[in-house]
Coordinates of C-alpha atoms and ligand atoms in Angstrom, one line a residue:
M595 CA -182.3 -6.4 -59.0
A596 CA -181.7 -2.8 -58.0
S597 CA -177.9 -3.2 -57.6
G598 CA -177.8 -5.1 -61.0
S599 CA -179.6 -2.4 -62.9
S600 CA -177.4 0.3 -61.4
R601 CA -174.3 -1.4 -62.7
F602 CA -175.7 -1.1 -66.2
R603 CA -175.8 2.6 -65.9
V604 CA -173.7 4.3 -68.5
P605 CA -170.7 6.3 -67.0
N606 CA -170.8 10.0 -67.5
S607 CA -167.1 10.2 -68.4
R608 CA -167.5 8.8 -72.0
S609 CA -165.2 10.4 -74.5
P610 CA -166.9 12.0 -77.6
K611 CA -165.4 9.3 -79.8
R612 CA -166.7 6.5 -77.6
R613 CA -170.1 8.2 -77.4
A614 CA -170.4 8.5 -81.2
Q615 CA -169.5 4.8 -81.4
E616 CA -172.2 3.9 -78.9
D617 CA -174.8 6.1 -80.6
D618 CA -174.0 4.3 -83.8
R619 CA -174.4 0.9 -82.2
E620 CA -177.7 1.9 -80.5
G621 CA -178.9 3.4 -83.8
R622 CA -178.2 0.1 -85.6
A623 CA -179.8 -1.9 -82.8
L624 CA -182.9 0.3 -83.0
K625 CA -183.2 -0.2 -86.7
L626 CA -182.8 -3.9 -86.4
R627 CA -185.4 -4.0 -83.7
E628 CA -187.8 -2.0 -85.8
D629 CA -187.3 -4.3 -88.8
I630 CA -187.9 -7.5 -86.7
V631 CA -191.0 -6.0 -85.1
Q632 CA -192.4 -5.0 -88.5
A633 CA -191.6 -8.5 -89.9
V634 CA -193.5 -10.1 -87.0
A635 CA -196.4 -7.7 -87.1
W636 CA -196.9 -8.0 -90.8
R637 CA -196.0 -11.7 -90.8
R638 CA -193.2 -11.2 -93.3
V639 CA -191.6 -14.4 -92.0
D640 CA -189.3 -14.8 -95.1
Q641 CA -187.3 -11.8 -93.8
L642 CA -186.5 -13.5 -90.5
G643 CA -183.4 -15.3 -91.9
L644 CA -181.7 -12.1 -92.9
L645 CA -182.7 -10.4 -89.7
A646 CA -181.1 -13.1 -87.6
K647 CA -177.9 -12.8 -89.6
R648 CA -177.9 -9.0 -89.0
A649 CA -178.3 -9.7 -85.3
L650 CA -175.3 -12.0 -85.2
R651 CA -173.2 -9.3 -86.8
L652 CA -174.6 -6.5 -84.5
Q653 CA -172.1 -5.2 -81.9
V654 CA -173.9 -4.6 -78.6
D655 CA -173.1 -3.7 -75.1
R656 CA -175.1 -3.4 -71.9
H657 CA -176.3 0.1 -72.7
V658 CA -177.6 -0.9 -76.1
L659 CA -179.3 -4.0 -74.9
E660 CA -180.9 -2.1 -72.1
A661 CA -182.0 0.9 -74.2
T662 CA -183.4 -1.0 -77.1
G663 CA -184.8 -4.3 -75.6
I664 CA -183.6 -6.1 -78.7
G665 CA -182.3 -8.9 -76.5
M666 CA -186.0 -9.8 -75.8
L667 CA -186.6 -10.3 -79.5
L668 CA -183.5 -12.5 -80.0
S669 CA -184.2 -14.7 -77.1
D670 CA -187.9 -15.2 -78.0
T671 CA -187.6 -18.6 -79.7
S672 CA -191.3 -18.6 -80.7
L673 CA -190.5 -15.6 -82.9
W674 CA -187.7 -17.2 -84.9
A675 CA -189.7 -20.5 -85.1
M676 CA -192.2 -18.5 -87.3
A677 CA -189.6 -18.8 -90.1
N678 CA -190.1 -22.5 -90.1
D679 CA -186.4 -22.9 -90.7
P680 CA -184.0 -24.5 -88.1
Q681 CA -181.1 -22.5 -89.5
V682 CA -182.8 -19.2 -88.8
A683 CA -183.7 -20.3 -85.2
A684 CA -180.1 -21.4 -84.7
T685 CA -178.6 -18.1 -86.0
A686 CA -180.9 -16.1 -83.7
A687 CA -180.0 -18.4 -80.7
A688 CA -176.3 -17.9 -81.5
A689 CA -176.7 -14.1 -81.5
A690 CA -178.6 -14.2 -78.2
E691 CA -175.9 -16.5 -76.8
S692 CA -173.1 -14.1 -77.8
W693 CA -174.9 -11.2 -76.2
R694 CA -175.5 -13.2 -73.1
R695 CA -171.8 -13.8 -72.8
E696 CA -171.4 -10.1 -72.8
F697 CA -173.2 -10.2 -69.5
R698 CA -171.0 -13.1 -68.2
G699 CA -173.7 -15.6 -68.1
R700 CA -176.3 -13.3 -66.5
H701 CA -179.8 -12.9 -67.8
L702 CA -180.1 -10.3 -70.5
P703 CA -180.9 -7.2 -68.5
V704 CA -183.9 -6.4 -70.7
E705 CA -185.6 -9.5 -69.4
A706 CA -185.9 -8.2 -65.9
T707 CA -185.1 -4.6 -65.5
V708 CA -187.5 -2.1 -64.1
R709 CA -187.5 -0.3 -67.4
L710 CA -189.6 -3.1 -68.8
Q711 CA -192.5 -1.5 -66.9
S712 CA -192.5 1.4 -69.2
R713 CA -194.5 1.3 -72.4
E714 CA -191.6 2.9 -74.1
V715 CA -188.8 1.5 -76.2
P716 CA -187.6 -1.6 -74.3
R717 CA -190.8 -3.5 -74.8
P718 CA -190.4 -4.4 -78.5
L719 CA -193.7 -6.4 -78.9
G720 CA -195.8 -4.6 -76.3
G721 CA -194.1 -6.6 -73.7
K722 CA -195.3 -9.9 -75.2
K723 CA -193.7 -12.8 -77.0
A724 CA -194.4 -13.0 -80.7
G725 CA -197.3 -15.5 -80.5
P726 CA -199.5 -13.7 -78.0
F727 CA -198.5 -10.4 -79.6
L728 CA -199.8 -11.5 -83.0
K729 CA -203.0 -12.8 -81.4
V730 CA -203.6 -9.3 -80.0
V731 CA -202.8 -7.7 -83.4
E732 CA -205.3 -10.0 -85.2
A733 CA -208.0 -9.3 -82.7
L734 CA -207.5 -5.5 -82.9
D735 CA -207.3 -5.8 -86.7
S736 CA -210.7 -7.5 -86.9
R737 CA -212.3 -5.2 -84.4
A738 CA -211.1 -2.1 -86.1
G739 CA -212.1 -3.5 -89.5
D740 CA -215.6 -4.1 -88.1
M741 CA -215.9 -0.6 -86.7
E742 CA -214.7 1.1 -89.9
P743 CA -215.5 -1.2 -92.8
T744 CA -214.6 1.5 -95.4
A745 CA -211.0 1.8 -94.1
T746 CA -208.2 0.2 -96.1
P747 CA -206.8 -3.1 -94.8
M748 CA -203.4 -1.4 -94.7
A749 CA -204.6 1.4 -92.4
V750 CA -206.5 -1.0 -90.2
R751 CA -203.4 -3.2 -89.8
T752 CA -201.3 -0.2 -89.1
V753 CA -203.6 0.9 -86.3
A754 CA -203.7 -2.7 -84.9
V755 CA -199.9 -3.0 -84.8
A756 CA -199.4 0.5 -83.4
V757 CA -201.9 -0.2 -80.6
A758 CA -200.6 -3.7 -79.8
L759 CA -197.0 -2.4 -79.7
R760 CA -197.9 0.0 -76.9
G761 CA -199.2 -3.0 -74.9
F762 CA -202.9 -2.4 -75.3
E763 CA -205.1 -5.4 -76.0
K764 CA -208.5 -3.7 -76.7
L765 CA -209.5 -0.4 -78.4
E766 CA -211.5 0.4 -75.2
D767 CA -208.3 0.4 -73.3
L768 CA -207.3 3.6 -75.2
E769 CA -210.0 5.6 -73.5
G770 CA -207.7 7.1 -70.9
V771 CA -204.9 7.9 -73.4
A772 CA -204.5 11.5 -74.4
Q773 CA -205.1 12.4 -78.1
E774 CA -201.7 14.1 -78.1
E775 CA -200.1 10.8 -77.3
T776 CA -201.9 8.6 -79.8
A777 CA -201.2 11.2 -82.5
T778 CA -197.5 10.3 -82.4
W779 CA -198.0 6.6 -82.8
I780 CA -198.6 6.4 -86.6
S781 CA -196.7 8.3 -89.2
S782 CA -199.0 7.5 -92.2
P783 CA -201.8 10.0 -92.5
A784 CA -204.5 7.3 -93.3
G785 CA -203.4 5.2 -90.3
A786 CA -203.3 8.3 -88.0
A787 CA -206.7 9.4 -89.1
L788 CA -208.2 6.0 -88.6
L789 CA -206.8 5.7 -85.1
R790 CA -208.2 9.2 -84.3
K791 CA -211.6 8.1 -85.5
L792 CA -211.6 4.8 -83.6
T793 CA -210.5 6.3 -80.3
H794 CA -213.2 8.9 -80.7
R795 CA -215.8 6.2 -81.3
V796 CA -214.5 4.2 -78.3
W797 CA -214.9 7.3 -76.2
L798 CA -218.4 8.0 -77.4
G799 CA -219.3 4.4 -76.8
S800 CA -218.1 4.5 -73.2
V801 CA -219.9 7.8 -72.6
R802 CA -223.1 6.2 -73.9
R803 CA -222.5 3.1 -71.8
R804 CA -222.0 5.1 -68.6
A805 CA -225.1 7.1 -69.4
Q806 CA -227.1 3.9 -69.8
E807 CA -225.7 2.6 -66.5
R808 CA -226.7 5.8 -64.8
A809 CA -230.1 5.6 -66.3
A810 CA -230.5 2.0 -65.1
T811 CA -229.4 2.9 -61.6
A812 CA -231.8 5.8 -61.6
A813 CA -234.6 3.5 -62.7
E814 CA -233.8 1.0 -60.1
E815 CA -233.8 3.7 -57.4
A816 CA -237.1 5.0 -58.7
L817 CA -238.5 1.5 -58.4
Q818 CA -237.3 1.3 -54.8
T819 CA -238.7 4.8 -54.0
Q820 CA -242.3 4.4 -55.1
P821 CA -244.0 7.6 -54.1
A822 CA -246.7 7.1 -51.5
C823 CA -249.8 8.9 -50.3
A824 CA -249.1 10.9 -47.1
E825 CA -252.7 10.8 -46.2
A826 CA -253.0 7.1 -46.5
F827 CA -249.9 6.6 -44.4
A828 CA -251.3 9.0 -41.8
A829 CA -254.5 6.9 -41.7
S830 CA -252.4 3.8 -41.1
L831 CA -250.9 5.4 -38.0
S832 CA -253.8 4.9 -35.6
E833 CA -253.2 2.7 -32.7
E834 CA -255.8 0.2 -33.9
Q835 CA -254.3 0.0 -37.4
Q836 CA -250.8 -0.5 -35.9
G837 CA -252.1 -3.2 -33.5
A838 CA -253.8 -5.0 -36.3
A839 CA -250.8 -4.8 -38.6
E840 CA -248.6 -6.1 -35.8
R841 CA -250.9 -9.0 -35.1
A842 CA -251.0 -9.8 -38.9
V843 CA -247.2 -10.0 -39.1
A844 CA -247.0 -12.1 -35.9
N845 CA -249.6 -14.5 -37.3
Q846 CA -247.7 -14.8 -40.6
F847 CA -244.5 -15.6 -38.7
E848 CA -246.3 -18.3 -36.7
E849 CA -247.9 -19.7 -39.9
A850 CA -244.4 -20.0 -41.3
G851 CA -243.4 -21.9 -38.1
V852 CA -241.4 -19.1 -36.6
V853 CA -242.8 -18.9 -33.1
G854 CA -241.5 -16.5 -30.4
L855 CA -239.6 -14.1 -32.7
G856 CA -238.9 -11.0 -30.6
S857 CA -239.8 -12.7 -27.4
S858 CA -238.6 -16.2 -26.5
L859 CA -236.3 -16.9 -29.5
R860 CA -232.7 -16.2 -29.0
P861 CA -230.8 -14.9 -32.1
H862 CA -229.3 -18.3 -33.1
A863 CA -232.6 -20.1 -32.7
A864 CA -234.4 -17.4 -34.6
T865 CA -232.0 -17.7 -37.5
A866 CA -232.5 -21.5 -37.5
A867 CA -236.3 -21.1 -37.4
L868 CA -236.2 -18.5 -40.2
E869 CA -234.0 -20.7 -42.3
A870 CA -236.4 -23.6 -42.0
A871 CA -239.3 -21.3 -42.9
R872 CA -237.4 -20.1 -46.0
D873 CA -236.6 -23.6 -47.1
Q874 CA -240.4 -24.4 -46.9
G875 CA -240.9 -21.5 -49.4
H876 CA -242.0 -18.7 -47.1
D877 CA -240.8 -15.2 -48.0
V878 CA -239.1 -14.7 -44.7
L879 CA -237.1 -11.6 -45.8
Q880 CA -240.3 -9.8 -46.7
L881 CA -241.8 -10.6 -43.3
L882 CA -238.6 -9.4 -41.6
D883 CA -238.9 -6.1 -43.6
R884 CA -242.4 -5.7 -42.4
R885 CA -241.4 -6.3 -38.8
G886 CA -238.5 -3.9 -39.2
A887 CA -240.9 -1.2 -40.5
Q888 CA -243.1 -1.7 -37.5
L889 CA -240.2 -1.4 -35.1
Q890 CA -239.4 1.9 -36.8
L891 CA -242.9 3.1 -36.2
E892 CA -242.4 2.3 -32.6
T893 CA -240.0 5.2 -32.3
R894 CA -243.0 7.6 -32.7
R895 CA -245.7 5.4 -31.2
R896 CA -246.6 7.9 -28.5
S897 CA -246.9 10.7 -31.0
L898 CA -248.6 8.8 -33.8
G899 CA -251.4 11.3 -33.6
S900 CA -249.1 14.2 -34.1
A901 CA -247.4 12.4 -37.0
A902 CA -250.7 11.8 -38.6
S903 CA -251.6 15.5 -38.2
A904 CA -248.3 16.6 -39.8
L905 CA -248.7 14.2 -42.7
R906 CA -252.3 15.3 -43.4
A907 CA -251.2 18.9 -43.3
W908 CA -248.4 18.2 -45.8
H909 CA -250.7 16.1 -48.0
G910 CA -253.3 18.9 -48.2
F911 CA -250.7 21.6 -49.0
A912 CA -248.9 19.4 -51.6
V913 CA -252.1 18.5 -53.5
A914 CA -253.8 22.0 -53.3
M915 CA -250.8 24.2 -53.7
L916 CA -248.0 22.2 -55.4
G917 CA -250.1 20.1 -57.8
Y918 CA -249.0 16.7 -56.4
E919 CA -251.0 13.7 -57.3
A920 CA -252.9 12.6 -54.2
A921 CA -251.4 9.1 -54.5
R922 CA -247.9 10.5 -54.6
T923 CA -247.5 13.1 -51.9
L924 CA -244.5 11.4 -50.3
P925 CA -241.6 12.0 -50.5
P926 CA -241.6 15.7 -51.2
R927 CA -240.3 16.3 -54.8
S928 CA -237.8 18.9 -53.7
E929 CA -236.4 20.9 -50.8
Q930 CA -238.0 24.0 -52.2
D931 CA -241.5 22.4 -51.9
V932 CA -240.9 21.8 -48.2
V933 CA -239.5 25.4 -47.7
R934 CA -242.7 26.6 -49.3
W935 CA -244.8 24.6 -46.9
V936 CA -242.7 25.7 -43.9
S937 CA -243.4 29.3 -45.0
T938 CA -247.1 28.9 -44.4
F939 CA -246.6 28.2 -40.6
R940 CA -247.2 30.9 -38.0
N941 CA -245.5 28.8 -35.4
F942 CA -242.1 27.6 -36.5
G943 CA -241.7 25.3 -33.5
T944 CA -244.7 23.4 -34.9
A945 CA -243.2 23.6 -38.4
A946 CA -240.0 22.0 -37.1
N947 CA -241.9 19.2 -35.5
Y948 CA -244.0 18.7 -38.7
V949 CA -240.9 18.6 -40.9
G950 CA -239.4 16.1 -38.4
F951 CA -242.5 13.8 -38.9
L952 CA -242.1 14.2 -42.7
R953 CA -238.5 13.0 -42.4
W954 CA -239.5 10.2 -40.2
A955 CA -242.3 9.1 -42.6
A956 CA -239.8 9.2 -45.6
R957 CA -237.4 7.0 -43.6
A958 CA -240.1 4.6 -42.4
L959 CA -241.4 4.2 -46.0
D960 CA -237.9 3.9 -47.3
L961 CA -238.5 6.8 -49.7
G962 CA -235.2 8.6 -49.4
L963 CA -234.3 12.0 -48.1
E964 CA -233.0 13.7 -51.2
W965 CA -235.4 16.5 -50.6
D966 CA -234.0 17.3 -47.2
G967 CA -231.4 20.0 -47.1
Q968 CA -230.0 22.9 -45.2
R969 CA -232.4 25.5 -46.6
I970 CA -235.2 23.8 -44.6
G971 CA -233.3 24.2 -41.4
M972 CA -232.4 27.8 -42.3
T973 CA -236.0 28.7 -43.0
L974 CA -237.1 27.2 -39.6
K975 CA -234.4 28.9 -37.7
G976 CA -235.1 32.2 -39.5
G977 CA -238.8 31.8 -39.0
K978 CA -238.3 31.4 -35.2
K979 CA -236.2 34.6 -35.2
W980 CA -238.8 36.4 -37.3
A981 CA -241.5 35.4 -34.9
L982 CA -239.5 36.5 -31.9
R983 CA -238.8 39.9 -33.5
N984 CA -242.4 40.4 -34.7
V985 CA -244.7 38.8 -32.2
G986 CA -242.6 38.0 -29.2
S987 CA -241.8 34.4 -28.2
E988 CA -245.4 33.3 -28.5
A989 CA -247.4 32.5 -31.6
P990 CA -249.5 35.5 -32.5
A991 CA -252.8 33.9 -31.9
R992 CA -251.9 32.5 -28.5
R993 CA -252.5 34.4 -25.2
L994 CA -251.2 33.1 -21.9
L995 CA -252.4 33.8 -18.4
T996 CA -249.9 35.3 -15.9
E997 CA -249.9 35.3 -12.1
D998 CA -251.2 38.9 -12.2
L999 CA -254.0 38.1 -14.6
V1000 CA -255.0 35.0 -12.6
L1001 CA -255.1 37.1 -9.4
S1002 CA -257.2 39.8 -11.1
V1003 CA -259.6 37.3 -12.5
T1004 CA -260.1 35.6 -9.1
H1005 CA -260.8 38.9 -7.5
L1006 CA -263.2 39.9 -10.2
S1007 CA -265.0 36.5 -10.1
E1008 CA -265.4 37.0 -6.3
S1009 CA -266.8 40.4 -6.6
L1010 CA -269.2 39.3 -9.4
E1011 CA -270.1 36.3 -7.1
I1012 CA -269.4 33.7 -9.7
A1013 CA -269.4 30.9 -7.2
G1014 CA -266.6 28.4 -7.4
F1015 CA -264.7 30.1 -10.3
K1016 CA -261.9 31.4 -8.1
A1017 CA -261.3 27.9 -6.7
F1018 CA -261.6 26.3 -10.2
L1019 CA -259.1 28.7 -11.8
L1020 CA -256.6 28.4 -8.9
F1021 CA -256.9 24.6 -9.0
S1022 CA -256.2 24.5 -12.7
W1023 CA -253.4 27.0 -12.5
E1024 CA -251.5 25.6 -9.5
L1025 CA -251.7 22.0 -10.8
L1026 CA -250.9 23.0 -14.4
A1027 CA -254.0 21.0 -15.3
R1028 CA -255.2 20.3 -18.8
V1029 CA -258.4 22.1 -18.0
A1030 CA -260.9 20.3 -20.3
D1031 CA -259.7 16.8 -19.5
E1032 CA -258.4 17.1 -16.0
A1033 CA -259.8 20.1 -14.1
V1034 CA -263.4 20.3 -15.3
P1035 CA -264.3 16.7 -14.7
A1036 CA -262.4 16.6 -11.3
Q1037 CA -264.3 14.6 -8.6
W1038 CA -264.3 15.1 -4.8
G1039 CA -262.7 12.2 -2.9
S1040 CA -261.8 10.8 0.5
A1041 CA -258.4 10.1 2.0
E1042 CA -258.9 6.5 1.0
D1043 CA -259.7 7.4 -2.6
V1044 CA -256.5 9.3 -3.0
L1045 CA -254.6 6.1 -2.1
H1046 CA -256.7 3.7 -4.1
L1047 CA -259.0 5.3 -6.6
P1048 CA -262.2 3.2 -6.8
A1049 CA -263.2 1.6 -10.1
G1050 CA -265.1 3.9 -12.5
R1051 CA -263.8 7.1 -10.9
H1052 CA -262.2 9.8 -13.0
S1053 CA -260.3 11.4 -10.1
A1054 CA -260.3 12.2 -6.4
V1055 CA -259.5 15.6 -4.8
Y1056 CA -258.8 15.5 -1.1
I1057 CA -257.8 18.1 1.4
D1058 CA -256.0 17.2 4.6
Q1059 CA -257.6 19.0 7.5
G1060 CA -254.4 19.0 9.5
T1061 CA -251.9 20.3 7.0
G1062 CA -254.3 22.0 4.7
S1063 CA -252.6 20.4 1.7
L1064 CA -254.6 19.3 -1.4
T1065 CA -254.0 16.0 -3.1
V1066 CA -255.4 15.0 -6.4
H1067 CA -255.4 11.5 -7.9
W1068 CA -256.2 11.3 -11.6
R1069 CA -256.9 7.9 -13.0
T1070 CA -255.0 8.7 -16.2
R1071 CA -253.0 11.7 -17.4
K1072 CA -251.6 12.2 -20.8
H1073 CA -248.4 10.2 -21.2
R1074 CA -249.2 8.6 -17.8
P1075 CA -251.6 5.8 -18.5
N1076 CA -251.2 4.6 -14.9
G1077 CA -252.5 7.9 -13.5
S1078 CA -250.9 10.5 -11.3
V1079 CA -251.1 11.7 -7.8
L1080 CA -250.1 15.4 -7.1
R1081 CA -250.0 17.3 -3.9
R1082 CA -249.9 21.1 -3.3
P1083 CA -249.3 22.5 0.1
C1084 CA -251.3 25.3 1.8
T1085 CA -249.7 28.6 1.0
C1086 CA -251.5 30.8 3.4
Q1087 CA -248.2 31.5 5.2
S1088 CA -246.3 32.5 2.1
K1089 CA -248.9 34.1 -0.2
G1090 CA -251.8 34.9 2.1
R1091 CA -255.1 33.1 2.6
D1092 CA -256.6 35.0 -0.4
R1093 CA -254.2 33.3 -2.7
C1094 CA -254.1 29.8 -1.2
M1095 CA -255.4 27.2 -3.7
P1096 CA -256.2 24.4 -1.2
H1097 CA -258.1 26.7 1.0
A1098 CA -260.1 28.1 -1.9
V1099 CA -261.0 24.6 -3.0
A1100 CA -261.9 23.5 0.6
K1101 CA -264.1 26.6 1.0
W1102 CA -265.9 25.8 -2.3
A1103 CA -266.4 22.2 -1.4
V1104 CA -268.1 23.2 1.8
Q1105 CA -270.1 25.9 0.0
S1106 CA -271.3 23.5 -2.8
G1107 CA -271.9 20.6 -0.4
A1108 CA -269.5 18.4 -2.4
C1109 CA -270.0 14.6 -2.0
V1110 CA -267.3 11.9 -2.6
G1111 CA -267.4 10.8 -6.2
Q1112 CA -269.2 13.9 -7.5
R1113 CA -267.8 16.5 -9.8
L1114 CA -266.5 19.6 -8.1
W1115 CA -267.4 22.1 -10.7
P1116 CA -270.8 22.8 -12.4
W1117 CA -269.6 23.8 -15.9
A1118 CA -268.5 22.2 -19.1
P1119 CA -265.1 23.4 -20.6
A1120 CA -266.7 25.8 -23.1
A1121 CA -268.9 27.5 -20.5
A1122 CA -266.0 27.9 -18.1
R1123 CA -263.9 29.4 -20.9
K1124 CA -266.7 31.8 -21.7
I1125 CA -266.6 33.0 -18.0
L1126 CA -262.8 33.5 -18.3
T1127 CA -262.9 35.4 -21.5
R1128 CA -265.8 37.6 -20.3
M1129 CA -263.8 38.6 -17.2
L1130 CA -260.7 39.2 -19.1
A1131 CA -262.7 41.5 -21.4
L1132 CA -264.0 43.3 -18.3
L1133 CA -260.4 43.7 -17.2
A1134 CA -259.7 45.3 -20.6
V1135 CA -257.2 42.6 -21.5
P1136 CA -256.5 42.8 -25.3
D1137 CA -257.7 39.9 -27.4
A1138 CA -259.6 38.5 -24.5
D1139 CA -261.6 36.2 -26.7
R1140 CA -258.4 34.5 -28.0
F1141 CA -257.6 33.0 -24.6
T1142 CA -258.1 29.3 -24.6
W1143 CA -257.6 26.8 -21.8
K1144 CA -254.1 26.3 -23.0
A1145 CA -253.5 29.7 -21.5
V1146 CA -253.5 28.0 -18.2
R1147 CA -251.0 25.2 -18.5
A1148 CA -248.6 26.9 -20.8
G1149 CA -249.1 30.2 -18.9
K1150 CA -248.2 28.7 -15.5
A1151 CA -245.1 27.0 -16.9
T1152 CA -244.0 30.3 -18.5
A1153 CA -244.7 32.2 -15.2
M1154 CA -242.6 29.6 -13.3
A1155 CA -239.8 30.1 -15.8
A1156 CA -240.1 33.9 -15.3
G1157 CA -240.1 33.3 -11.5
G1158 CA -236.8 31.5 -11.7
Y1159 CA -237.8 27.9 -11.4
R1160 CA -235.4 25.4 -12.9
L1161 CA -236.5 23.6 -16.1
Q1162 CA -236.6 20.3 -14.3
E1163 CA -238.9 21.7 -11.6
I1164 CA -241.2 23.0 -14.2
L1165 CA -241.3 19.8 -16.2
M1166 CA -242.1 17.9 -12.9
A1167 CA -244.8 20.4 -11.9
G1168 CA -246.5 19.9 -15.3
E1169 CA -245.6 16.2 -15.5
W1170 CA -244.2 16.7 -18.9
R1171 CA -242.3 13.6 -20.1
S1172 CA -238.8 15.0 -20.3
R1173 CA -238.0 12.2 -22.8
A1174 CA -240.7 13.5 -25.0
L1175 CA -239.4 17.0 -24.6
F1176 CA -235.9 16.1 -25.5
A1177 CA -237.1 14.2 -28.6
Y1178 CA -238.5 17.4 -29.9
V1179 CA -235.8 19.8 -29.0
D1180 CA -233.9 21.0 -32.0
S1181 CA -230.4 22.1 -32.2
D1182 CA -230.9 25.8 -31.5
A1183 CA -233.0 25.1 -28.4
A1184 CA -230.0 25.2 -26.2
D1185 CA -231.3 27.5 -23.5
H1186 CA -234.0 26.7 -21.1
A1187 CA -236.4 29.3 -22.3
E1188 CA -236.3 27.8 -25.7
L1189 CA -236.6 24.3 -24.3
L1190 CA -239.7 25.3 -22.4
R1191 CA -241.1 27.0 -25.4
Q1192 CA -240.6 23.9 -27.5
T1193 CA -242.3 21.8 -24.9
L1194 CA -245.3 24.1 -24.9
V1195 CA -245.4 24.4 -28.6
H1196 CA -245.3 20.7 -29.0
E1197 CA -248.1 20.2 -26.6
S1198 CA -250.2 22.8 -28.3
S1199 CA -249.7 21.1 -31.6
D1200 CA -251.1 17.9 -30.1
S1201 CA -254.8 17.3 -30.5
E1202 CA -255.6 18.3 -27.0
A1203 CA -259.1 19.6 -26.5
E1204 CA -259.3 23.3 -25.8
Ligands
LIG1648 ZN1 -254.1 27.7 2.9

């Protein structure tokens, strides 16, 4: 069609005389078109006969037909049928036929040219045939009349016709049309005012409708994000609770006839079994949701205790300081509330972990993360920097042992004749032991015990007479439910006999007359700590009474880092789960010192006995 329409283009070389003639033709065509449109729009069907005769007399050419679209009107047989007079229809058909001849048997260009896409002139009846056009006018007329009952029927009809002529079918469709444009549609003041009023009303209505839709969506979201009690959720995080909940869901699946989900059932078979259960009336989707929630908990299973601590801490702060209802402490109401909470921490590594648990809980409970934003991360980051600047890399209340301090304490304990303390401290230090759980209860053992720990035994410590190395077998260690066997060589050659841990322990074993299966050390954790802090005080170490047994494990790791050990070696020496470590590393913990600090901080936030 593109080549066709280009041939209808008017040449630029028209003479002034010819142009005037054409303008005159176009003017008369436009007038006729307007009169036909008005006759149709106002149903003045008695005028159609005269209009058809005018059309027959009208001189047209391609340009006029294309510019006015009047050909569309003349070839619309439904329009002329409105006159209910065969003569009128015949006259119109004759006019259309003569114009068609002008195009040598082609279609009238207005029926198919691209310009028909425009809402402008060439679409005489809004692009419709007379019948559908009138239907639209009537519908608009009745709607506008309903909206403005006091308007005159004349003004209402004027508006309906003006709107329909532009190809609109509903007043609502005018929403996107500029006021400046609609202002030009109607010349009569009453009609123009009415159109202005109606378009404004339509606009208001759509604004209100959108607001209602938004409110409905918000209500729906609120329904989905029922606030929860952080403390109650924390309580549900115990191993027993989780186990019971899992068994309950498994039982419900089995009652519904879905056996082996998550174990023996392949996906296809699972779908079939679930389908069957659903058809029997079981709420299968709800069960799947519960299983999904449990699988999500699994991601933090090993740190459920820490998660519970974090959630209880948030709950307490939210209720006491922020005025939250106890039953609605999750999710946080705003980012600002979380920033306030973070600001209460002295250790921002712990704070970061706690916020992480808050996020995890919000996700697990499907509560949304609208409260989570960049300011939280900035506060945590800034807090860490602040702590570094103000109190060094350690939390203010925490004191760590160093190699020098350990050496000083062992010497002092020897000169004070505190039997066994040197061996005890070196043992704890070199093995990076959790003192209360691992070093204090350590039991003497045989070479056999180290290989196969007898039932009922906590541990076995054995020293090989030949090599002088010490081996310890713990039945369980944290994160190592199957226990752990560690060996430390004699260091008499490298560090001197005075500093050799295996020899100090061997000496103490002989001195104390240790028997296989008996505890090596005579003290409870608290008593042993008292000895330590007393000696630190004697050594004039500041804040001596603030040293806890965490000073050993974290202190040795830090000392190793300072001594140039690689991170992996330190993690192995302390048997940290590197997987656990990396799970808690945050983005700015890129360097090893920070990684290590994160590890220690995380461990200290666990509920490990001191
Ligand atoms: Zn030695």
